[in-house]
Coordinates of C-alpha atoms in Angstrom, one line a residue:
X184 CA -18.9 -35.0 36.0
X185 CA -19.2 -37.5 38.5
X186 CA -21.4 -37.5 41.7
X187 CA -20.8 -38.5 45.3
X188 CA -24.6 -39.3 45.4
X189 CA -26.7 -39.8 42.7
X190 CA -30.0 -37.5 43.1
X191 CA -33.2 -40.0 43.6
X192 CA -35.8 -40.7 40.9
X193 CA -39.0 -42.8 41.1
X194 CA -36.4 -45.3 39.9
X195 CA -34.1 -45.3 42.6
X196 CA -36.4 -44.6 45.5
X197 CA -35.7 -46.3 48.2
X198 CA -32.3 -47.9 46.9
X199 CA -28.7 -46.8 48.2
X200 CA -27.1 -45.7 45.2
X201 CA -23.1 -47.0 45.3
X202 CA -20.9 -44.1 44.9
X203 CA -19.8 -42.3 41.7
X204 CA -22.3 -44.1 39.8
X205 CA -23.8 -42.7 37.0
X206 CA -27.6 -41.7 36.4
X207 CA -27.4 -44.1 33.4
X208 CA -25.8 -47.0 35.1
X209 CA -28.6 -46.8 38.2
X210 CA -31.6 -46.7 35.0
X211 CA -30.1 -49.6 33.3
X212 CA -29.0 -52.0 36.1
X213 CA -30.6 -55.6 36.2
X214 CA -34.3 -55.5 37.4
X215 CA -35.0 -51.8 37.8
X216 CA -36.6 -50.7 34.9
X217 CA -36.9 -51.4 31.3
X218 CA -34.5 -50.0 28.8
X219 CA -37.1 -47.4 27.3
X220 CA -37.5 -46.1 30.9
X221 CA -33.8 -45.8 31.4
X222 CA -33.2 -43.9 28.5
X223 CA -36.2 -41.6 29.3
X224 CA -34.7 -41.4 32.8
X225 CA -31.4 -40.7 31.9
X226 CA -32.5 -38.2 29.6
X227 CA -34.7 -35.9 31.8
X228 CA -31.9 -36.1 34.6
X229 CA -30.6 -33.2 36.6
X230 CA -28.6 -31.3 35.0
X231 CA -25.6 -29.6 37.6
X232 CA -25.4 -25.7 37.6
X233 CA -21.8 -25.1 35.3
X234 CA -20.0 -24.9 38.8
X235 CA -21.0 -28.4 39.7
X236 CA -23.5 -30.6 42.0
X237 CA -23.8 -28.9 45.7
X238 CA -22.8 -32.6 47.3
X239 CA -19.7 -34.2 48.8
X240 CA -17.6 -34.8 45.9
X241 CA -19.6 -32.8 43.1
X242 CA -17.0 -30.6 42.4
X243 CA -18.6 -27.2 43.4
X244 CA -16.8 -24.4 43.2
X245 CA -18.3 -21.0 44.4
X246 CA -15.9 -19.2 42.4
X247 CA -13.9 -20.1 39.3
X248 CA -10.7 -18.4 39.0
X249 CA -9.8 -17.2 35.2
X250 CA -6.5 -19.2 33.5
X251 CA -2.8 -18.4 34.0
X252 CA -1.3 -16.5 30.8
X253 CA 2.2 -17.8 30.1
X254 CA 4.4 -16.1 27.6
X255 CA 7.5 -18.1 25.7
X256 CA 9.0 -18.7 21.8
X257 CA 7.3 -20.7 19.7
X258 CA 10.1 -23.7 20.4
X259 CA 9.7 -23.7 23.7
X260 CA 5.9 -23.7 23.9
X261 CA 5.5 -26.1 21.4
X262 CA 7.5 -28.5 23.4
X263 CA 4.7 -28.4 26.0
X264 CA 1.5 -27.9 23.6
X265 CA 2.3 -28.4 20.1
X266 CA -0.5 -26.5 18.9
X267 CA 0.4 -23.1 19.2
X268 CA -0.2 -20.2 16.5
X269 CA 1.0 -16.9 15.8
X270 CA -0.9 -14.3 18.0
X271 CA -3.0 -11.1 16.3
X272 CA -2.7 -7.9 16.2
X273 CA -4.8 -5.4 18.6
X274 CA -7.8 -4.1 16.4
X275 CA -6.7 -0.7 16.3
X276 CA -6.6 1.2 13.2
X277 CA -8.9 0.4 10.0
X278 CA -10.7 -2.5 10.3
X279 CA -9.7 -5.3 7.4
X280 CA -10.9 -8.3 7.8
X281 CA -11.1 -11.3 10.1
X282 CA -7.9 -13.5 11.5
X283 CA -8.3 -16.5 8.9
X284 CA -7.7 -18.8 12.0
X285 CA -8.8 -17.1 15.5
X286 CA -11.6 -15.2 13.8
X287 CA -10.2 -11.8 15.6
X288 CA -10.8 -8.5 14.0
X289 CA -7.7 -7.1 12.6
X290 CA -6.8 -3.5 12.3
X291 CA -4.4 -1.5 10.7
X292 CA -3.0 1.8 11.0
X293 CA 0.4 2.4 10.1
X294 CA 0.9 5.9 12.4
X295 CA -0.5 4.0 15.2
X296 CA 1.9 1.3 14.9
X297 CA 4.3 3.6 14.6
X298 CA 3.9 5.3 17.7
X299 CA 3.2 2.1 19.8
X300 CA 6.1 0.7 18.6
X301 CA 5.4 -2.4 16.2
X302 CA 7.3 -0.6 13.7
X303 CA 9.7 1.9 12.6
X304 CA 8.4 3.8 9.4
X305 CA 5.0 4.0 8.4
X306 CA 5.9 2.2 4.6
X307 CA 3.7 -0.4 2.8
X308 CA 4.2 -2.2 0.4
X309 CA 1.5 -4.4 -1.4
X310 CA 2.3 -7.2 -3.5
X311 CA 0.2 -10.1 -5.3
X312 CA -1.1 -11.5 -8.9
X313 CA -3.7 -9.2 -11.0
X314 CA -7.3 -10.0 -9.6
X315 CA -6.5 -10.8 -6.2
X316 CA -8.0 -7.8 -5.0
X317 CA -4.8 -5.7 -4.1
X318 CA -6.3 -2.2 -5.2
X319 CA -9.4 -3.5 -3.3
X320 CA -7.6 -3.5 0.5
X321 CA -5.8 -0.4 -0.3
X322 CA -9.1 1.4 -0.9
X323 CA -10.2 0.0 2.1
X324 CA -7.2 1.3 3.8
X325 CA -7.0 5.1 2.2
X326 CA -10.7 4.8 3.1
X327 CA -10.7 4.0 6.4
X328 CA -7.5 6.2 7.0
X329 CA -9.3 9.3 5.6
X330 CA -12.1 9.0 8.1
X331 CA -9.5 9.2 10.8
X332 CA -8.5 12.2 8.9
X333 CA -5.5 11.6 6.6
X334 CA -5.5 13.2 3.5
X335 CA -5.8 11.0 0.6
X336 CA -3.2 11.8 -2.4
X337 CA -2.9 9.5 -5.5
X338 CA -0.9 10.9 -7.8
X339 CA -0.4 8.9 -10.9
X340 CA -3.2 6.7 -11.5
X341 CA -2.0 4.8 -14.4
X342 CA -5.6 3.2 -14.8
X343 CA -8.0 5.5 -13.2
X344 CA -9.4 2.8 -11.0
X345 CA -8.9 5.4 -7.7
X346 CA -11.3 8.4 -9.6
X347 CA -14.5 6.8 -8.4
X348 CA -13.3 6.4 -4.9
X349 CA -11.9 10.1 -4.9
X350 CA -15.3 11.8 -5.8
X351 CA -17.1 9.7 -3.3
X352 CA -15.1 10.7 -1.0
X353 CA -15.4 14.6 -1.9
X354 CA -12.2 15.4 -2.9
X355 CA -10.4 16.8 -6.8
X356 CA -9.8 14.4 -9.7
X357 CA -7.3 15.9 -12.2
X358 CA -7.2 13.7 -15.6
X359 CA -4.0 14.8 -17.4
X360 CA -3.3 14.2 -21.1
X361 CA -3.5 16.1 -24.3
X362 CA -6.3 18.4 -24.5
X363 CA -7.0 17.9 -20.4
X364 CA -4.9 19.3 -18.0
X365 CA -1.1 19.8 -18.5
X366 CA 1.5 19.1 -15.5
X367 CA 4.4 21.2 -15.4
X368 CA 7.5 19.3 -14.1
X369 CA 9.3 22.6 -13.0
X370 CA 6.3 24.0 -11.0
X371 CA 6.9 24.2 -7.6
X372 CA 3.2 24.2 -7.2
X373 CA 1.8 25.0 -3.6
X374 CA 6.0 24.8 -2.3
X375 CA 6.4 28.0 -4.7
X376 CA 3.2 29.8 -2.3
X377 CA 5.0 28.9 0.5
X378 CA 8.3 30.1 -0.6
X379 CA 6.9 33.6 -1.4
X380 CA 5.3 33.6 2.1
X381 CA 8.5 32.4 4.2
X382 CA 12.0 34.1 5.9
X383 CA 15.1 34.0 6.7
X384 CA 16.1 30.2 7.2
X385 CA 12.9 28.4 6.2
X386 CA 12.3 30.7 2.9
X387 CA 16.1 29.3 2.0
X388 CA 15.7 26.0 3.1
X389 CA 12.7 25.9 0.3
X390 CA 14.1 27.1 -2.1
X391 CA 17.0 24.4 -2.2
X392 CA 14.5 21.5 -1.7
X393 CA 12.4 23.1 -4.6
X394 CA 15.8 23.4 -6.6
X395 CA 17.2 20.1 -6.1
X396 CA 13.2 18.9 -6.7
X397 CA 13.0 20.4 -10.2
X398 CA 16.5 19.3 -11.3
X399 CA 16.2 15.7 -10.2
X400 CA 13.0 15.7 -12.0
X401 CA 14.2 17.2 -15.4
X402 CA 17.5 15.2 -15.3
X403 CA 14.9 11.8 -15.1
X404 CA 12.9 13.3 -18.0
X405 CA 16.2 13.2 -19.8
X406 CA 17.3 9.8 -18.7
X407 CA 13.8 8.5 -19.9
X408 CA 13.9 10.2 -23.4
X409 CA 17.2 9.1 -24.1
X410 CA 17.2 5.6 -22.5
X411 CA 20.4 6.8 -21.3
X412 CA 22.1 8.4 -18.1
X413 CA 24.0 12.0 -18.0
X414 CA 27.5 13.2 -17.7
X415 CA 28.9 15.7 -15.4
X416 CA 28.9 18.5 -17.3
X417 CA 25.3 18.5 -18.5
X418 CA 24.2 18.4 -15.0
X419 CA 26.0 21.6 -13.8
X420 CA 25.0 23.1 -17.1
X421 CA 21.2 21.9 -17.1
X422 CA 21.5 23.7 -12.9
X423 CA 22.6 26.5 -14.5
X424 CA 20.2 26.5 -17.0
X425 CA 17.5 26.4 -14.9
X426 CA 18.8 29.1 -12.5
X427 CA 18.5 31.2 -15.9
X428 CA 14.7 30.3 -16.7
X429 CA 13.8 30.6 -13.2
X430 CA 15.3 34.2 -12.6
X431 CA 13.5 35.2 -16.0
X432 CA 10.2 33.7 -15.3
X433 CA 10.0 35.2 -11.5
X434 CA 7.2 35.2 -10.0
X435 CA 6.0 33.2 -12.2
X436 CA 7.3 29.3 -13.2
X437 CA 9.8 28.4 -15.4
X438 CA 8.9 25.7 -18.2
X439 CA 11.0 23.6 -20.2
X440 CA 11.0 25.5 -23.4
X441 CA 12.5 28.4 -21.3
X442 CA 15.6 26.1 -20.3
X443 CA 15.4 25.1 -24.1
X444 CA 15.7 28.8 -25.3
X445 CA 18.3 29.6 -22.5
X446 CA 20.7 27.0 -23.9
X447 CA 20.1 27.9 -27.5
X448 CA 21.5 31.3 -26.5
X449 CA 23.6 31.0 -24.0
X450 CA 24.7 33.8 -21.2
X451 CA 28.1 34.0 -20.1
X452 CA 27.6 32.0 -17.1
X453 CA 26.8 28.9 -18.8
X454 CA 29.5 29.4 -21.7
X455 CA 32.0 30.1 -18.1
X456 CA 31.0 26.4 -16.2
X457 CA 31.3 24.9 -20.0
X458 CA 34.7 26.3 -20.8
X459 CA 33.9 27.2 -24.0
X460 CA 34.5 30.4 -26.0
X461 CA 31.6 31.2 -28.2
X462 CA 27.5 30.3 -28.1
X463 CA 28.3 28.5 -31.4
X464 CA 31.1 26.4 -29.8
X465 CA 28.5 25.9 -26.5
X466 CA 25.7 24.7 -28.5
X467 CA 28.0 21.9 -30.8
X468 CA 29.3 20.9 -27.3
X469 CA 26.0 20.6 -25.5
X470 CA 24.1 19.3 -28.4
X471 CA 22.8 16.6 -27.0
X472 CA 21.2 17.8 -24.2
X473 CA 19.5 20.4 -26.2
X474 CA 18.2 17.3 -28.4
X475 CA 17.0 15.9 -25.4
X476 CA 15.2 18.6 -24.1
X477 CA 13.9 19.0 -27.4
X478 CA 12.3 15.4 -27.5
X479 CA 10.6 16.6 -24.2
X480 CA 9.1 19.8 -26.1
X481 CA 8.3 17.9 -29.5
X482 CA 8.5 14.3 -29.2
X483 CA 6.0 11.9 -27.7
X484 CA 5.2 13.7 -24.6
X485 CA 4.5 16.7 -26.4
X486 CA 2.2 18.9 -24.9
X487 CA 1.7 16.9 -21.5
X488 CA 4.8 18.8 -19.7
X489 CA 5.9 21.7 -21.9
X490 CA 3.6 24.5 -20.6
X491 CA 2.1 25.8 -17.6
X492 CA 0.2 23.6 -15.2
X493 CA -3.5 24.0 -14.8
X494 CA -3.4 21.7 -11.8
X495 CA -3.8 23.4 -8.6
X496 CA -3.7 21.9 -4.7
X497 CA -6.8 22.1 -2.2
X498 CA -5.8 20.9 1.1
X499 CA -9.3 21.8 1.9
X500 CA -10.4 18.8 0.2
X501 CA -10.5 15.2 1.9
X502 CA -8.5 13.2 -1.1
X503 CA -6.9 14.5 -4.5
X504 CA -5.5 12.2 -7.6
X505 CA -3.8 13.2 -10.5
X506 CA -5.9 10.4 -13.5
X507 CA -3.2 9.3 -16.4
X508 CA -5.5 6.8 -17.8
X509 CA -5.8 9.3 -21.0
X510 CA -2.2 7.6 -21.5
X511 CA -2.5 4.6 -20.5
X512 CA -2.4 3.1 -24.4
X513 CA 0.6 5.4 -24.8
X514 CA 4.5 3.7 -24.7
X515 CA 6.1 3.4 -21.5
X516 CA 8.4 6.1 -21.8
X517 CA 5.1 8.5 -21.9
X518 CA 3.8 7.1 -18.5
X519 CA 7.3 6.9 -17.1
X520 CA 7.5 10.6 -17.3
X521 CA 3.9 11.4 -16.3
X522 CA 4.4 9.4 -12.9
X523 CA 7.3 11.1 -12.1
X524 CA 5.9 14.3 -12.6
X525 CA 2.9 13.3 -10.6
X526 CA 5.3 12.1 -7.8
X527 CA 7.8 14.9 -7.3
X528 CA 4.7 17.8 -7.8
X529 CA 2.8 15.7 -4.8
X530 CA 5.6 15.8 -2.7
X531 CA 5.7 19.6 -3.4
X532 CA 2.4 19.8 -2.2
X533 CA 3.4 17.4 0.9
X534 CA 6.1 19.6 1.7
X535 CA 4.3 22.9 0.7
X536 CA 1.9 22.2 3.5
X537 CA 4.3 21.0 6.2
X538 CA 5.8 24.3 6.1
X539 CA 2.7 26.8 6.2
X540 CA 1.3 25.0 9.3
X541 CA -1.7 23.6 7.4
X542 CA 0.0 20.1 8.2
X543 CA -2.6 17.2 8.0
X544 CA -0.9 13.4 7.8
X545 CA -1.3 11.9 4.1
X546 CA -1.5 8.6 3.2
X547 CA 0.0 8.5 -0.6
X548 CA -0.7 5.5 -3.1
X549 CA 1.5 4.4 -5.5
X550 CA 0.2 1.8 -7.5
X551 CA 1.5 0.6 -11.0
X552 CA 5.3 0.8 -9.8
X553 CA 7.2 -1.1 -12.0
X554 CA 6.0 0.9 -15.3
X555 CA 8.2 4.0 -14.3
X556 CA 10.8 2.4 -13.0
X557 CA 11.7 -0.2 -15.9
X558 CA 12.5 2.3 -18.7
X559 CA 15.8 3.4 -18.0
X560 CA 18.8 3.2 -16.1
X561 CA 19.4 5.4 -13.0
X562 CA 15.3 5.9 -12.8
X563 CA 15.6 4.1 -9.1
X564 CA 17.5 6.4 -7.7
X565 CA 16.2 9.4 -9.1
X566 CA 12.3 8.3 -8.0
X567 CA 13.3 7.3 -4.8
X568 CA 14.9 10.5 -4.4
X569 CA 12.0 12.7 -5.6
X570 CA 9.1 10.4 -3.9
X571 CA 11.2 9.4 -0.2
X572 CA 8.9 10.1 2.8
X573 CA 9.4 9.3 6.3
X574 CA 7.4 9.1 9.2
X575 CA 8.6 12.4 10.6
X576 CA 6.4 14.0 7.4
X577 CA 3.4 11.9 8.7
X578 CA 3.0 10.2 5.3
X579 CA 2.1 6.6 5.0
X580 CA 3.3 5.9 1.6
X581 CA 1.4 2.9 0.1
X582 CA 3.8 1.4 -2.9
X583 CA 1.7 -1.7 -5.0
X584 CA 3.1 -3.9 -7.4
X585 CA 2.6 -7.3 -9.1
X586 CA 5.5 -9.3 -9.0
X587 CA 9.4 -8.7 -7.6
X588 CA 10.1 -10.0 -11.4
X589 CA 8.8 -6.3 -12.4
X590 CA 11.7 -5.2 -10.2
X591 CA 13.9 -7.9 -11.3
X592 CA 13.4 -6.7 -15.1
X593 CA 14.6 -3.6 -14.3
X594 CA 17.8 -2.4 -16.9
X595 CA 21.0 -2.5 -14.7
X596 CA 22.1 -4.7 -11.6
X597 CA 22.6 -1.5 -9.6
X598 CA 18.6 -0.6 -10.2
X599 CA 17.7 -3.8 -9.4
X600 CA 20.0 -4.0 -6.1
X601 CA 18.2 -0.2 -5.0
X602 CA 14.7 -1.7 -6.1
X603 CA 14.6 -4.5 -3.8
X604 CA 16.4 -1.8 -1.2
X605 CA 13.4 0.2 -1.5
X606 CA 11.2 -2.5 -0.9
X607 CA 12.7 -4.0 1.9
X608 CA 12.6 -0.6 3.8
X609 CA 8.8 -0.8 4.2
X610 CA 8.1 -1.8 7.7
X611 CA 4.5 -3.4 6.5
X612 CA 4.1 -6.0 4.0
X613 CA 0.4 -7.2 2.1
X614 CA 0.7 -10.2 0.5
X615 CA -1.9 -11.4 -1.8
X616 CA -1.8 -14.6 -3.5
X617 CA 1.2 -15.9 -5.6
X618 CA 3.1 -18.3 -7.1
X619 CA 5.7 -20.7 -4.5
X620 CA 8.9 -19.2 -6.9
X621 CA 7.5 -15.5 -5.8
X622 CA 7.4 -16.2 -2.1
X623 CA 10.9 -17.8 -2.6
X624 CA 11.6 -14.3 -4.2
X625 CA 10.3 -12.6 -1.1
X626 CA 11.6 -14.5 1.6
X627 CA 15.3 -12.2 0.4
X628 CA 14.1 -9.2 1.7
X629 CA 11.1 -10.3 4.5
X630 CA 10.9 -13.5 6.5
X631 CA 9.2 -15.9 5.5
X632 CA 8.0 -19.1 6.9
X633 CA 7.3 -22.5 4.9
X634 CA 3.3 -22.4 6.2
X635 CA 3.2 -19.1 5.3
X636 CA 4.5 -19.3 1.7
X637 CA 2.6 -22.7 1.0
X638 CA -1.0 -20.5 2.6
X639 CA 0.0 -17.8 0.2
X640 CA 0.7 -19.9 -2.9
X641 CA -2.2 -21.9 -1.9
X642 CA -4.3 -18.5 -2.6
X643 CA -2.8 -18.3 -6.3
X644 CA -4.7 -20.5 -8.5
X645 CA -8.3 -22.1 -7.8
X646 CA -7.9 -26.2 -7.1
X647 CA -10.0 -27.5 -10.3
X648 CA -11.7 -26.4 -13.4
X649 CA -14.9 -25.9 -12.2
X650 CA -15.9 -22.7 -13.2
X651 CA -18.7 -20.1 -10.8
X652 CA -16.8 -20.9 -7.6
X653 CA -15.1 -17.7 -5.9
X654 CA -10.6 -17.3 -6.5
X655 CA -9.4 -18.7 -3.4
X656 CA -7.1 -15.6 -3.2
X657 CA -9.9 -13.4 -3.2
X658 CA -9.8 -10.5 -0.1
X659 CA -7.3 -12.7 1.8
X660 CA -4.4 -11.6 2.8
X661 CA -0.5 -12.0 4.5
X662 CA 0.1 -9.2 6.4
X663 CA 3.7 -9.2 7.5
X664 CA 6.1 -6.6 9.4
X665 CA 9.6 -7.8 10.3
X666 CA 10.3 -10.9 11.8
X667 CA 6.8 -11.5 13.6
X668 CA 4.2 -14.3 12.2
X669 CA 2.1 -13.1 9.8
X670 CA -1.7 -12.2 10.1
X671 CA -3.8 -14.5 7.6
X672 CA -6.7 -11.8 6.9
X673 CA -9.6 -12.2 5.1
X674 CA -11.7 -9.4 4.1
X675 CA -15.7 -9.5 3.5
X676 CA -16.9 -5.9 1.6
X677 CA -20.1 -3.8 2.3
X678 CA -22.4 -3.7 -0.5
X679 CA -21.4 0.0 -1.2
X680 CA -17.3 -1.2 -1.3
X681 CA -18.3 -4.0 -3.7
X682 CA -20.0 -1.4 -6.0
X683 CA -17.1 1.8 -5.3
X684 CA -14.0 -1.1 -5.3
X685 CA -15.1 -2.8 -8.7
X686 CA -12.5 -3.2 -11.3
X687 CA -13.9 -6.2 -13.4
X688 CA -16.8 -3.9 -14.7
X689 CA -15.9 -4.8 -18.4
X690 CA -15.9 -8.4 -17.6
X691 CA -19.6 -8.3 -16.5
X692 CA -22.3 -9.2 -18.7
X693 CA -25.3 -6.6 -19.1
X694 CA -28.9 -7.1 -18.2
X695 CA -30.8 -7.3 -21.1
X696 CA -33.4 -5.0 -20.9
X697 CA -37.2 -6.3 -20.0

């Protein structure tokens, strides 16, 4: 800053200093003083108070007023300053990392945003390469979540990696496979309690959702055993079969060896909707489906879903998770049918609790998507159906997968068409790193900028071979929702989430004992 008057010095006594001169140009001018001096003078000058020099011209200012915010689009602003970013997000929510650029904290709460008005349904889907730390900011989410008092439902963990975090957290760990706990797919679960405890319009408006529940569930069980879809008839007659079991095994739950039995001999009302004449001519016609319910009582899946279920809810718990890693070697079919069973008997529990009043908002992971959805036609539909939650429910449903090529692989056009359908209806998109032909993939159903795809491919691969550096994908994120920029997020862990988050632990080498 310049000065009307320069401020004397044992250098300058007695000279008139010319005006806006510079303490270096008075030390340094012919015949004053050496150059040693005038750097030392220059040096240990007076330094102005950061509202300037109190003199004529100093540029004082007793108060200094704070900027002018101006708001505009991104083409016209960048017509008057071409440096202009995206801006964050307020901090509100669960606290995931730091803006990559502005170094802002970033939060995220789905039911916040949803009742501020960022977005419209409280969906999120999660999407990157294995490795990149995608289970990682979901536990950090359903963490963070549960402290603000969500409950914390995982049901179908393919892989087991949520178990760890479940106990931690206090909650009920459920490992299903043979000789564990057994799932039935008909049980109504907690719903069924709150069936027997409600009236009048409610008590029948559970009953249908539990109806049409258990018969979209059996009819997928079907669909997965034989890799095929089901005709008319077999529906209404697998309904009515199912009225039949349930009727005979009130109070208690029907199973699918009592819809087996109930079409092996048949009652008049399903020999009636089948138009035939005799129980022999019923069971030649409807021969198939009895094979295929057969398959479900003695086929691969035998003894996962053919009995009662000795899982039970407890809302009273902070988090719950139904573990399939006991199945996780089996084929796909196996774990096809053990997520849907998980699904549709957590949104029993979901629902079960809406109606008794002991309501508490859930967030719901669904990780491993693809392997239930690519085994047969029609399975889609049918999941969506049974697993749909909206924000009126108070469920964020948190939906992971790899790659939109695992939806893409999926058996008909139709399934493929409802898959990316079903991922374009989450309002709230993580991105983790992935290849250029992926964001390409992604920019169909979310938009997406060139910068942004070329950060998040950038994030894919490390640049050179030399190994011991960290994945440049590691904890960083895209977080995107509609048509806004995206938030470049980058996520450091406490030393108890790097230990509770771990998934590499088979990778790491043992200490060798002293």
């Amino acid at each position: 800053m310049d000065a009307g008057t320069a401020p004397q010095t044992p250098a300058t006594a007695g000279r008139k200093a010319r005006p806006h001169a510079t303490h270096l140009e008075l030390a340094t001018a012919p015949g004053i003083v050496s150059p040693e001096r005038a750097w030392e003078i220059y040096r240990h000058r007076p330094q102005p108070r950061w509202w300037g020099w109190a003199t004529s011209g100093g540029g004082r200012a007793a108060n200094v007023e704070e900027g002018a915010l101006y708001q505009g689009t991104t083409a016209q602003v960048c017509g008057l300053y071409p440096f202009a970013s995206g801006s964050g997000a307020a901090p509100r929510g669960v606290p995931i990392g730091r803006h990559m650029y502005t170094a802002e904290p970033i939060g995220l709460d789905p039911g916040e945003w949803v009742t501020s008005g960022l977005i419209s349904n409280t969906g999120v889907w999660v999407q990157g390469q294995p490795g990149i730390g995608k289970s990682t900011i979901v536990k950090r989410l359903a963490t963070g979540l549960s402290a603000f008092g969500f409950y914390l439902a995982i049901p179908g963990d393919v892989k087991g990696e949520y178990s760890a975090l479940v106990d931690s957290l206090g909650g009920r760990v459920w490992r299903i496979g043979r000789g564990l706990h057994s799932l039935n797919p008909l049980d109504g679960g907690p719903l069924r309690d709150a069936l027997r405890h409600a009236s009048g319009v409610e008590r029948d408006r559970l009953a249908e959702t539990l109806r049409a529940r258990q018969i979209s569930l059996l009819e997928a069980l079907i669909v997965i055993v034989r890799r095929a879809g089901m005709t008319v008839t077999e529906r209404v007659v697998l309904g009515t079969a199912l009225d039949a079991a349930a009727r005979q095994a009130s109070p208690g739950e029907p199973t699918i060896p009592d819809v087996l039995r109930g079409l092996d001999d048949p009652p008049d009302d399903l020999l009636s909707v089948s138009a035939c004449d005799t129980p022999a001519q019923f069971r030649r016609d409807q021969r198939e489906l009895r094979n295929s319910l057969r398959l479900l009582v003695n086929g691969a899946i035998r003894g996962l879903f053919d009995r009662e279920s000795t899982v039970h809810a407890d809302l009273s718990t902070p988090a719950m998770s139904l573990d399939l890693s006991a199945l996780e070697d089996d084929d796909d079919d196996v774990i096809a049918a053990a997520m849907l069973c998980s699904w549709s008997w957590s949104a029993a529990m979901i629902d079960a609790a809406r109606s008794s009043g002991a309501h508490r908002n859930v967030v719901q992971i669904q990780d491993e998507l693809w392997r239930a959805l690519r085994v047969a036609p029609g399975l889609v539909e049918r999941s969506d159906a049974l697993t749909r939650m909206n924000r009126h429910k108070g469920v964020v449903q948190i939906q992971v997968t790899h790659s939109l090529d695992d939806l893409e692989a999926l058996p008909t056009e139709a399934d493929r068409a409802k898959a990316r359908g079903m991922a374009g209806r989450n309002n709230i998109m993580i991105l983790g790193g992935m290849p250029a032909g992926e964001m390409d993939s992604l920019g169909n159903i979310v938009n997406v900028t060139s910068r942004e795809s070329s950060l998040v491919s950038s994030w894919a691969a490390p640049p050179t071979w030399v190994a011991g550096g960290k994945h440049p994908g590691r904890g960083r994120y895209l977080i995107k929702s509609g048509q806004r920029i995206g938030l470049p997020v980058e996520m450091t862990l406490t030393a108890s989430e790097l230990q509770l988050y771990n998934t590499d632990t088979a990778w790491q080498k043992k200490k060798e004992p002293r």
